[in-house]
Structure formats: C-alpha cells, structure tokens
Amino acid sequence: MAEPEDGWTQLIAVWPKYSHEASTNEYVLQIAKLVATVKSKDNLPAWDIFASDYPSFSSFFRRVLSLSLDTSLAAPIRTDLLAFLLSAFQSLDNGFVRKECAPLVSIAIWHNLASDAARERKFEKQKSNGKAWRAAAKRFDTADEEAQARFRFERSWLYTLVLDFVRRLNGAKKEDLSYCERFLEFLTDIESQLPTRRYANTLLKDLNLLALIRISTMFNDPNAGLLRDNFVLFRHYLNFPIDDSTGTQYSFEQAVEKHNEDLARLQRTALKHFKSKLTLLALSNHAAVEDREELKGHLDTLTNAELEELCTLLGFRATYPAASGFQVTRELLTEILLSAHERRKVFQQAVRDLNTQPTEQDLYDTSLVRNETYDGSRSLALPKLNLQYLSVGDFLWRSFILYRCEQFFEIRRYLEDVIARLQPEESGSDGSVRFTGFSRMALPITKPAILEAAPAKVGQDRPAYVRAEITLNVSRLADSVKRDWDSLRPDDVVYLLCLIPGQDSRKLTNGHSVQQDSPNLALHSLRTAEVIQVLDESGRQIRDIADLSNGYGHRQRIRRLMVNLDSGAFKADSETKEKGVPDVYESINVIVRRDQRENNFKKILETTQSLALSDVSMPSWLQEVFLGIGDPTSASYTRLPTRLKAIDFQDTFLDWDHVVDSFPDKKIQPANGESELPNPPYVIETSAATSAPAPRTSKKRRRDEIEPAQTSEYMQISTYKPHMKGPYPSDAPKVNTVRFTPVQVEAILSGTQPGLTVIVGPPGTGKTDVATQIINNIYHDFPSQRTLLLAHSNQALNQLFQKITKLDIDGRHLLRLGQGEGDLETSESFSKYGRVESFLDDRASLLAEVDRLAANFGAPGAHGSSCETAGYFDSVYVKPAWSKFWAIAKNSESNEEEVVSAFPFHHYFSTAPQPLFPLGASKSTVLDAAEGCQHHISKIFSSLEDIRPFEILRSNKDKTNYLMIREARIIAMTTTHAAMRRQEIADLGFHYDNVIMEEAAQVTEIENFIPLALQNPHDGELPLQRTVLCGDHLQNSPIIQNIAFRQFANLEQSLFLRLIRLGVPTINLDSQGRARPSIAGLYKWRYPYLKNLPNVLSEPEYLQANAGFQFDYQFVDVPDYKGTGESQPTPHFFQNLGEAEYAVAIYQYMRLLGYPGSKISIITTYAGQRNLIRDVLGHRCAGNRLFGFPRIVSTADKYQGEQNDYIILSLVRTRHPGYLRDLRRLTVALSRARFGLYILGRRSVFDSSPELAEAFRLPLDRPEKLLLTTGEMHPTQRLLDDEVDSTEMAGVEHLGQYVFEMTQAKVEMLKRGETVLPPQETNVGIEEEEMDGPGGDADVKDEEEESEEANEIF
C-alpha cells in the first residue's frame, strides 16, 4: 500500500496508462486502492484526474463493479474495492461519478423483490413509482443486446453483493470481518442519502437484512464490536421515519402511528388466521406486543410452517433463491417478525436520551476510544456529513452525535494532560493522594457538600437541579492564577475528578491509542457541574476580580464555589448507591476548569439537542437546497416568485458611468425615455427577467433537450432627489465612496434581493465591503426588516461591524452581542447595556432640544421633562406649526420671501450654519431646506418615542431584552454566541428577516445552521427572506481535532462548501486590491479568474521595492541548524529552531532599516513553532527599543482574515510537508502579505511534493539564499524593476552576524547623537487575537509553566 504522501503521486502516474483492453485486474485494483487512499486519507481531489477521459473512467468503473462480485478474490482485496465504491457514492456531486453510480440503485433493482405482489404494493402507495418502473422497462425493451446485458448487470449488482455479504456473515473466516464492517458502512451510506435510498431501502427491507445480520455467526462473535455498532447505525437509517419517494419526514407522532399500524396489522392477522394460538397476542396492548421477549413468547407457540405462513401473510419474504445458500430456519422467521415489530426509538428519542455532560464512562466508551486509532484502513460506526440529508432532523441528529463525540474527545485529552501535570501519587497507607506537580487549571479539593436536590420537573425523571458547594483553598496561588479562578462565570462548566493512583479501570492515554507509562494513575470517576457563583470566605459574591482582598486587608485563603451538579448523573449515582456501590461524590478530590473559549460545549450541545427535538423546518424556498435535493438553483433570486422588480441601490453607484460599467451585458436606459442622464441615487428596474431553465425532470429530457435561450434583460434607471436631513453638519448622510466592480455589484444585487446568495471572496477582493453595502441597502429599502449579522471570529465580526457604523445607519438600530464588543474600535458602545446607556444619554440631549423648541414658541411648562411630555408638546405645538407652514409654502401664489417669513422655527435653528435659507434662493430650494429642518425635528420626536419604553421599564434586563427584540434592526454576534444563546434568544420572541454571515466557510454546518434558527418557526417554518453567505472554501475549513471526525465523518464540512459542491450558483469576486500583483500571483493559480484592481497597479507603495531586499517575495532554504531540522517535543507540537532564529533575524534586520514593527507579522504553520518564535523574540528583542515586537506572532490558521504589509512565514517541516498538503492552509499562508513575503522552509521537501508544485513554482524560481541590498532605509525610492546589487546570506548564522554588526553600528550612532530611537509603538505585541468560540489550529494547546508559589499548595 502506498504511503499517504505518495498516493497522489502514484495515482497521477498510473491512471494515464490505463487501457480497457490491456490493463490487468491487478492494475485496476491498484488504481482503485490509490483513489480510496487519496480520498479518505489525503483529502485530495482524486476524481479530477478522471474528468478529462470519461470513456476510460466508465470502463474502469465497470471493471471495479465486476471485480467486486468476484468471490474468488481475497477479502482484503474486496475490501479495497469496497472502499473505492464508498468514495464514489460519497462524491455524487461529480457528474461522471454520479452517472456511473445512479443505475446501481435505480428502480430497476426492484426486479429482485420477493414477488410481483410486493412490487405492486409499492406502486399502490406511490403512483410515481409505477411510472418510473414502466419507463425503466421501456428503456430496457428498446435497448440493444449489449445495453440490455448492462441493464441486467446494474439491477442485479447490489442484490448479488448483499447476498454475498450475508454468506460471509455466516462463514468462519476471520479476514471477512473487516469486509463486512465496510459493507455495512456502504449500505449505511446508501440509506443516508435520499437519491440512493429511494429504491434501495425497499430492496434491503424485502431481503429481511436486519434479521439476517442479527442471527449471523459473525454478529454474535464477541470480537465483532465494531460490526455490531455499524449494525445499530445501519438499522437507524433503514428505519428512519421518512417517505422514501417524496422525502417527507414523519413527525414523532406520525412515526409512532405508523409503528402502531404495523402492530395492529399483526394482531388482526393473528386473530384471523391463528386464533387458537395467538388470541392473547391479538388482545394485548401495543406496549406488550412491541416488547421483544413477550412477542417471542407468543411466536414460540407456532410451528415452523405457521411462522412461515404468518410472515407471508404480513408481506415478508419467507424464501430465498437456492443459489443464495440460505436456509430459512425458525430462528430467521422469528427474528424477521421480532425485528419488524419490536419497540425502537426514533431519532428524537435517541437524541433526548443522550447526555450533554460527560462522565468517565462516556470519555472511555469503546466506540469513542476506537475512533482515536483511525488510520483509514477500517470502518467506523459514525454518521457522516455529506452532500445530502434525509431531513433537517437527520442533519441535526448527525451533527449532535458528531459534535458530542468531538467535544468529549477534546475534554478527555484535556483532562489527561492536566492530570499528567498534577503528577498524583499515593500518600500513606490510608490511600490518600498527594500531588507533586502543578496545573493552573486544577486544584485539589475535599468532597463537594451537596446542599439540595430539587424535585423533578413535570415530565422529567431527574432532579430539577442539584445544588452543591465546593471549597477552594487559594491561599498559596499566584495572583494571576487566583484571578483566573475568581473569574469563573455563571454557567461555566467545571470538572470534578476522583483520581486514585494504581487503579486499572481508566488508564490515561494522553489522547493517543498507546497507553503512557507515566503517570501511574487511573481516572476513577468524573462528574461535571455548572457554576452558579463564586463567594469569598465571608460568603460575599466575587464581583471585582481585580480586588483580590475583596475589601479586606488580609490575603483571603478560601473561595466557595456554588455549583449545580449534573442532575442526570446524580440520579444514576443515587440509584447505584442504593445497590451498595460507594458514593462517587465522597471520593472527588480534584476540580478542573477550562478556558472559557473552549468550554462552551454544553450550551451548544443543548441547543442542537433542542433543535433536533423541535421538528424545526427551513423556509420553504430554502428547504430542498439545504437538504441537497432538487434543483440547486431554486433558492436563487432569479427563480423565486418574490423577486423584486425594482431596487433602490441607495449610494452603491458613484455616477452614471459606474452603472454602465457594472452591467456590461445588459441594455441600460434612463426611465421614461429621459434624454438627460440621471445622477445617483439610482433605482434600477428590470423590464424582462432572465428566463431560467425549467426544473429538470427526467434524465432523458436532460440528455435530449437544449437549454432555452436566455432572454436579454433591459434595465431602466430612474433617480430621485434625496430628502435633506437637516441644516446641521451632523445631519449630512454618510455616502459610500467605493467604486464597486461589476462582480461586486452583482453580489450586492443578489444580496439585496430575496433568496440565497453565496459569495466566494478570494483574498483581498472586498467581501466585507460588499457585505456592508448589502446591509446598507436592506436597511434603507426595507425599514421594517431586521438583519442578523454573523461571523466565526470576533475579529472578523468587529471589522464588519465597524464598517457598518460608518454607513448612513442610525446607531440606535445597531447592536453587538457577545464578549468581543469590547474590542470594537468605536467611540460608542454597541453592547446591550452600552446601547441602553446610549439611549438614556440621548434622551437627555433630545429633551434639551425639546426645551429649545419650547423656547422657540415661548411655550411655558416642563415640556422636556420626559419622553411622554415631549410627545404631547409635539402634538400640541410642533405638528400644528408645520401644518400651518406647509399650507402657506405649498400655495402656488406664495413667493420665496413669504415662505421664509412663515417658517416657524427661525429661533430654534439659529444655531445652525447660516443663512438657513440662502439669499436669492429659488422657492424649491427654500422648500428643500424647510423639509430638511422638518426631518431634523421629526427625528428628535421619533427618537424620543423609541426611547420612551426605557423610561417605563425598570430593570436592566427588561430594557436590554426590549432593545434586542424591538429596537435593534442590525444585530451582530459570533456563530458561537448564537449557538450558546439560541434558546434564550428565541424564547424572547426574537424575530429577524435576513441573515448575513461572514467567514461562512470556516464554521461547521451546525454552526451555519443555528443562526438560521434563532427564532421560533411561523406556520411551521422559519420566516427568513434572505440568506447571504460570504466566504472562501479554498481557504481554511473548520478546525476539527480528531482525525476520525475530520476525515471519516467529514465534520470539517461547512454549509458553504457543501452548497458549492451541490452546484448552487455562486458569485466569485474577481478583483483583488490588497497585494502587489507579484505576490497575488503566488496564489492566483487557485483563483484563475483573479484580476488586479487599478490601485495595486498604480499607487507608489505598490511600485516601490522593499528596502534592504532584492525581492518582494522569496523562498529561503533553511538547512539544519546545529544539526537539527524539525523537532517534536510532544506529539503534534512541531518546532524548528533554525527557522525561528531566521525569522527573528529578518525581523530585526527590517526594524534596523526603519520598518515599523506594526507593519510586520510573523506567522507559522504550527503552534509549537509559534511559541518558539515568541521565546526567541523575548530573548532577542524584549526591552530593546531598537526592535520591539512585531504586530503579531500567530499560526496561519488563526491569521485567516488578517493581513499586514510584510509577512515572515515559517513552514517548519523538514521531512515532509505535513498538513500543508491541504492546499487551503497554504493558500491562507501565502495570501496575508501586501508588499513583502519571506518564506522560510526546506526546499527539498516542498519542491518534491507534486500537489504543492504549482504553489511553490514562482517562489522556487528565485534564488534559495536570502538576497539583501545595502545602503537603503525604509522607505526606499527604488522601484521593483530597478537593477540593484545584492548580498547573499549563506545561512541563519551569516544573517545573525550581519544583524549583530548593524545593531552595533546603530548603537554607536545613537551614542554620537546621529540618530534617534524609533518611537514606541502601541499596536504591537506577540499575543494573537482571541476568538469568541472554539477554534485554533490542530495542535495540542500549551499551558504556562508552573510557579514556585503555586506549587507549594501540593
């Protein structure tokens, strides 16, 4: 078998040599195995290799199908063939793959049903099946002999394969076990996608496959645990409550009703035909009938012939072809009836019964531990995220199972790391435990004191809550560690551990399959608890964590942690305690906490769980596209009946030429035949919509019909005169100044229209600008609608939100939820409480304006005392005054002087820029000015009317809730915050019409979905009108730690990527304005359509060279440093000291030449290297004003969405490329720089990797030694193309010496006063930005070193 790093290379080499006539079966097997390897392990686009030669691929695929039926082949070989077929059925987005797979699961396979009667029953239930059957028969009858032979093979292939599978289940060959596991996975994949399930499900049920598996020899083998787990998953999908023909999911009640109908049918049949023996069965209640043991007892009274007759009467197959070798035994007949009628959980019940807080049994469950050893060679009993889902409930069930497994895996690995740091040892003969190590995330404790177990709520069987108190001794903790414990927030999850050295039940593995020798420790038990509050030793709540003494002069020793224990685990523990098992809580001796950003799993799991139980449905226009069925274009605005005929584009266009340039393929004309070209703003009306092709029906039509011609689209452009908003400078609207490109305008148009918009934005193409303009258009065009704005990271969300605050959008309609609001670089606070305070501050200033208006009228009284009195004043004084004025102003006989004289607010507007009405102005100008004044005054009273509820509401909670559900029109939050607070937000009655999501390709599908469901359904579906997804699937995907969940279950799939795979129309932004064209060329091969905006071709900063460097980008080959290349101090924690020293030396060199530290970032591909570079920077640069620190030191994964002028990139690996073979990560790394990119790596590694050849083609064309120029300081006037002499750096030692000499010279100049120190920069540092949610790269997280003071407590 080829090594993973060689699979792609070998596949590229062997496929072109394939020939249907000449290639042997061994050659076909080799190709099939390589495809499976490349798809499952390397995650590379294996199918692309076959795209150019479909006839050869079709021939190859047919040979694989034939070989898969060859029973003479060894089981491992057939397993490899099955792995290839698995990859094929998971890649139905490829047209040529789909064309080969579809006939294998078409309605023609119903030829293999037990009888014609069984088939006719299906036709009666769904008439469309009969129509499809007749169409298939007609195709067969009209085909030639060769085609008929092919049809016969296709319709019998799956049937033959299943019969062979059952024979193997009853064989005695151990090597068949892996094949059977894979085959169950294959059948599960078929059942889990509607197009492949539609007809296959009927065949598999007809074969009584569940019963055949369950009574098989292999299934009952004690060593076949994985096979049994796969069986459970297969059974779940075989019996999934859905109509196979229509794809309609049955509700929980409907599923139960259908099951009861089957039970009633069994009882009627028993009473009619076997009254003497089964009368008791016929008269039993359904709960007794569906009980497996009771039903078996009833069936035991029947003879073999009677059992067979009963099966036949109920429509079950009771005979098999003689060639199959099956013997229909009593055991089989009984199992057929039991499997069909026994009580089984629907997926909602399965989800409800799973806990969201782990115990030690959950963390060390066999199936979870098994996943850690995944290498692609065997199957796993995990659901997969793929192209299609059976229903929204199915999607939520899969997501819940996988996210739960992933989180429990991370918790287990984290706890093992913490425990290893504690180094527990047995102390004394009494079995007590002492801790010789230290972790700032853990403290030894005595047993928690359980204070109260509240009675269960109605309908539940567990306590409503279990209150407990935990005493923490913090007397010897360092202040920083103590503050961390004091900062525990309500709802934070903490972990209560019982550690017993020498136990054998739960040996630590530190996240790996191989058990570690150290420490000699077992995790005996684990329970979780949610924090209620943290109290000091006097029982006072810790509010100000900075005040360590909490008002006392002495150092406090004790913290009391009030928590709610996991009530489900507590109930189970109480039941086992009654049976004589020792009380778990008596032995708890350690409490562990996690970083808050990584510890939000419980809220997200509960959100997913509640959604899975709620039968939530997507908007009708989005449902089929989301599930991956039907026409992928059906959710685009061009296909929706709600499409807007005319759109006010507000300030999108700068002038008429901008409009014309934005629609190069459209005929544009002024409305009403006006000869004069209108000025912005523009309203664009489409006179003839593009005729979209009708939904595709049959495959025959798809082959034979020609797509209808596109109707040309006429766009009529009209304009209007914007109303003046007032005479004050603050009244002037904020206007867009970005000249959007045609593709950006297309994206803005689509986003403003109802429907689904998917915007693909390569680096630097202005995704954020497009999103802000869409928001601006929606805000002004649809005043009653509300928009939800989301992003994965706080950083990206804040960047987008800050741009929105600069638009012509009233700040009182903006709201930013979540902790990241504090990082907004705005003068105002946009948090819930900040907005409430802002409203109250505005109230005071607005009421002062009311008093000024009262003075304008000379009206006595406290009109500005409250919002209510201001409203009365408006009704009594202001509105009548305006009515009187407009009666005069609109009189055709009145002139300008009379209008100005009649204006009733001269005194009030005396503070405005004068003159209010310019001398000699026309009447229309005067009226416009008056309208602006009226708008200014009207806004005062409308704002006060909005503020009025805040006068009435008393509690801050009521005020903030009212703000969110009534006042805010643009609400921003991270996807993690949405997932954590979904139920809370929905319960408030929160409503929104539009969702706009940035970084949509960086979050998992469930994180994509939850923001769409933050409101309760209306009329059975979510009331969304627009969904706009912005992202780039060619950059980083969601970060999943466990390789099994990432590669096998595809948990890293985003909704954004899946929609693209499905063929949903996308808008690809095609012009970048971030980087020099030469640097953009490094990743242009990923975006062949990418162009450069004029600014990067003409602005001086893009044309000038980088001072001190010959090239603007260069790949620098870094050999072993002190005899060492890459190192791995702990698993996955890669470092490279040579590259770290080289990166810091380049940074120092740049600083000595005058480059600002804030314009330089150092990024790397591994967290271990990031930490090493920080250490080297601390050693070389800390406290030295000559150098300072760069803007950031980060991993490439966390730097997505960021940019800087100069990037130093360390690739780390010196043996093989590592995860950089995932081109998405490499794309991120190469696209962060604007002016300079200096790549440090091992040339021989990246030059020899075929999949990276195109990425490194340009960098490797340049010299591999760093070339510096002398006699230059930043900024230089030298142009990029200028010839210049250079000095070659032989290696890191040479550069280090060069920098040292430059530093010495600089110091001497400072001493002589010939230069000055660079200014102290504030926007620099070595800490990377935080995110409000799970994320980060795939490396093990590091922890700070222990402190001596803290260590004393142990």
mmCIF file of C-alpha atoms in Angstrom, residues 932-1065:
data_model
loop_
_atom_site.group_PDB
_atom_site.id
_atom_site.type_symbol
_atom_site.label_atom_id
_atom_site.label_comp_id
_atom_site.label_asym_id
_atom_site.label_seq_id
_atom_site.Cartn_x
_atom_site.Cartn_y
_atom_site.Cartn_z
ATOM 1 C CA GLY A 932 -34.602 69.150 5.923
ATOM 2 C CA CYS A 933 -35.472 71.185 9.005
ATOM 3 C CA GLN A 934 -38.683 69.234 9.441
ATOM 4 C CA HIS A 935 -36.785 65.954 9.133
ATOM 5 C CA HIS A 936 -34.343 67.116 11.802
ATOM 6 C CA ILE A 937 -37.146 67.983 14.221
ATOM 7 C CA SER A 938 -39.197 64.900 13.401
ATOM 8 C CA LYS A 939 -36.208 62.731 14.155
ATOM 9 C CA ILE A 940 -35.999 64.260 17.640
ATOM 10 C CA PHE A 941 -39.528 63.187 18.476
ATOM 11 C CA SER A 942 -39.343 59.804 16.736
ATOM 12 C CA SER A 943 -36.159 59.072 18.666
ATOM 13 C CA LEU A 944 -37.831 60.075 21.922
ATOM 14 C CA GLU A 945 -40.763 57.830 21.080
ATOM 15 C CA ASP A 946 -38.311 54.936 20.661
ATOM 16 C CA ILE A 947 -36.661 55.850 23.964
ATOM 17 C CA ARG A 948 -39.940 56.114 25.842
ATOM 18 C CA PRO A 949 -40.131 52.380 26.750
ATOM 19 C CA PHE A 950 -36.780 52.731 28.505
ATOM 20 C CA GLU A 951 -38.388 55.306 30.807
ATOM 21 C CA ILE A 952 -41.122 52.856 31.695
ATOM 22 C CA LEU A 953 -39.096 49.644 32.023
ATOM 23 C CA ARG A 954 -37.327 49.429 35.364
ATOM 24 C CA SER A 955 -34.909 46.503 35.311
ATOM 25 C CA ASN A 956 -31.832 46.491 33.108
ATOM 26 C CA LYS A 957 -32.734 43.025 31.887
ATOM 27 C CA ASP A 958 -36.118 44.199 30.622
ATOM 28 C CA LYS A 959 -34.508 47.161 28.932
ATOM 29 C CA THR A 960 -31.870 45.109 27.149
ATOM 30 C CA ASN A 961 -34.409 42.493 26.079
ATOM 31 C CA TYR A 962 -36.691 45.182 24.678
ATOM 32 C CA LEU A 963 -33.745 46.692 22.852
ATOM 33 C CA MET A 964 -32.905 43.393 21.199
ATOM 34 C CA ILE A 965 -36.381 42.274 20.171
ATOM 35 C CA ARG A 966 -37.895 45.638 19.240
ATOM 36 C CA GLU A 967 -35.431 48.432 18.665
ATOM 37 C CA ALA A 968 -32.308 46.959 17.061
ATOM 38 C CA ARG A 969 -32.527 46.331 13.324
ATOM 39 C CA ILE A 970 -28.976 45.066 12.739
ATOM 40 C CA ILE A 971 -27.847 42.573 15.371
ATOM 41 C CA ALA A 972 -24.311 41.197 15.246
ATOM 42 C CA MET A 973 -22.922 38.170 17.073
ATOM 43 C CA THR A 974 -20.471 35.344 16.536
ATOM 44 C CA THR A 975 -21.755 31.950 15.455
ATOM 45 C CA THR A 976 -20.614 30.567 18.806
ATOM 46 C CA HIS A 977 -22.619 33.147 20.745
ATOM 47 C CA ALA A 978 -25.653 32.318 18.601
ATOM 48 C CA ALA A 979 -25.251 28.624 19.379
ATOM 49 C CA MET A 980 -24.837 29.208 23.109
ATOM 50 C CA ARG A 981 -27.753 31.632 23.480
ATOM 51 C CA ARG A 982 -30.176 30.241 20.902
ATOM 52 C CA GLN A 983 -32.913 29.090 23.279
ATOM 53 C CA GLU A 984 -32.666 32.201 25.408
ATOM 54 C CA ILE A 985 -32.912 34.464 22.349
ATOM 55 C CA ALA A 986 -35.747 32.509 20.720
ATOM 56 C CA ASP A 987 -37.773 32.465 23.947
ATOM 57 C CA LEU A 988 -37.755 36.272 23.967
ATOM 58 C CA GLY A 989 -39.691 36.262 20.698
ATOM 59 C CA PHE A 990 -36.687 37.463 18.734
ATOM 60 C CA HIS A 991 -37.521 37.919 15.052
ATOM 61 C CA TYR A 992 -35.396 38.668 12.020
ATOM 62 C CA ASP A 993 -35.806 38.537 8.271
ATOM 63 C CA ASN A 994 -32.271 38.360 6.910
ATOM 64 C CA VAL A 995 -29.039 36.540 7.766
ATOM 65 C CA ILE A 996 -25.656 37.716 6.533
ATOM 66 C CA MET A 997 -22.722 35.521 7.506
ATOM 67 C CA GLU A 998 -19.038 36.327 7.087
ATOM 68 C CA GLU A 999 -16.399 33.553 7.243
ATOM 69 C CA ALA A 1000 -19.150 31.091 6.325
ATOM 70 C CA ALA A 1001 -16.591 28.577 5.045
ATOM 71 C CA GLN A 1002 -14.793 28.494 8.403
ATOM 72 C CA VAL A 1003 -17.593 27.141 10.590
ATOM 73 C CA THR A 1004 -19.121 23.697 10.805
ATOM 74 C CA GLU A 1005 -22.522 23.053 9.296
ATOM 75 C CA ILE A 1006 -24.281 23.079 12.645
ATOM 76 C CA GLU A 1007 -22.747 26.494 13.385
ATOM 77 C CA ASN A 1008 -24.009 27.606 9.968
ATOM 78 C CA PHE A 1009 -27.471 26.263 10.733
ATOM 79 C CA ILE A 1010 -28.132 27.504 14.270
ATOM 80 C CA PRO A 1011 -28.098 31.224 13.339
ATOM 81 C CA LEU A 1012 -30.802 30.463 10.788
ATOM 82 C CA ALA A 1013 -32.939 29.089 13.634
ATOM 83 C CA LEU A 1014 -32.552 31.730 16.352
ATOM 84 C CA GLN A 1015 -36.260 32.488 16.079
ATOM 85 C CA ASN A 1016 -39.271 30.283 16.552
ATOM 86 C CA PRO A 1017 -40.963 28.975 13.388
ATOM 87 C CA HIS A 1018 -44.015 30.703 11.971
ATOM 88 C CA ASP A 1019 -46.579 28.445 10.272
ATOM 89 C CA GLY A 1020 -44.192 25.528 10.596
ATOM 90 C CA GLU A 1021 -41.137 27.106 9.013
ATOM 91 C CA LEU A 1022 -38.514 29.738 9.732
ATOM 92 C CA PRO A 1023 -39.594 33.175 8.414
ATOM 93 C CA LEU A 1024 -36.379 34.100 6.622
ATOM 94 C CA GLN A 1025 -36.363 36.167 3.445
ATOM 95 C CA ARG A 1026 -32.644 36.408 2.702
ATOM 96 C CA THR A 1027 -29.555 34.373 3.488
ATOM 97 C CA VAL A 1028 -26.188 35.750 2.368
ATOM 98 C CA LEU A 1029 -23.105 33.579 2.886
ATOM 99 C CA CYS A 1030 -19.688 35.158 2.335
ATOM 100 C CA GLY A 1031 -16.552 33.070 2.471
ATOM 101 C CA ASP A 1032 -13.830 31.218 0.609
ATOM 102 C CA HIS A 1033 -13.862 27.429 0.520
ATOM 103 C CA LEU A 1034 -10.322 27.448 -0.893
ATOM 104 C CA GLN A 1035 -9.023 28.795 2.408
ATOM 105 C CA ASN A 1036 -9.242 27.207 5.860
ATOM 106 C CA SER A 1037 -12.084 24.923 6.780
ATOM 107 C CA PRO A 1038 -13.421 24.452 10.337
ATOM 108 C CA ILE A 1039 -10.803 23.084 12.712
ATOM 109 C CA ILE A 1040 -11.579 19.562 13.949
ATOM 110 C CA GLN A 1041 -9.058 17.974 16.286
ATOM 111 C CA ASN A 1042 -9.869 14.279 15.866
ATOM 112 C CA ILE A 1043 -8.779 12.800 12.540
ATOM 113 C CA ALA A 1044 -11.660 10.298 12.525
ATOM 114 C CA PHE A 1045 -14.276 13.021 12.828
ATOM 115 C CA ARG A 1046 -12.422 15.193 10.340
ATOM 116 C CA GLN A 1047 -11.719 12.656 7.594
ATOM 117 C CA PHE A 1048 -14.180 9.816 8.087
ATOM 118 C CA ALA A 1049 -17.239 11.733 9.323
ATOM 119 C CA ASN A 1050 -16.392 14.909 7.378
ATOM 120 C CA LEU A 1051 -17.215 17.081 10.383
ATOM 121 C CA GLU A 1052 -15.000 19.824 8.977
ATOM 122 C CA GLN A 1053 -17.508 20.367 6.170
ATOM 123 C CA SER A 1054 -19.153 23.784 6.113
ATOM 124 C CA LEU A 1055 -22.550 24.555 4.647
ATOM 125 C CA PHE A 1056 -20.753 26.988 2.342
ATOM 126 C CA LEU A 1057 -18.604 24.237 0.814
ATOM 127 C CA ARG A 1058 -21.484 21.794 0.569
ATOM 128 C CA LEU A 1059 -23.639 24.295 -1.332
ATOM 129 C CA ILE A 1060 -20.800 24.829 -3.791
ATOM 130 C CA ARG A 1061 -20.407 21.065 -4.259
ATOM 131 C CA LEU A 1062 -24.127 20.813 -4.891
ATOM 132 C CA GLY A 1063 -23.899 23.339 -7.711
ATOM 133 C CA VAL A 1064 -25.672 26.248 -6.016
ATOM 134 C CA PRO A 1065 -24.938 29.399 -8.064
#
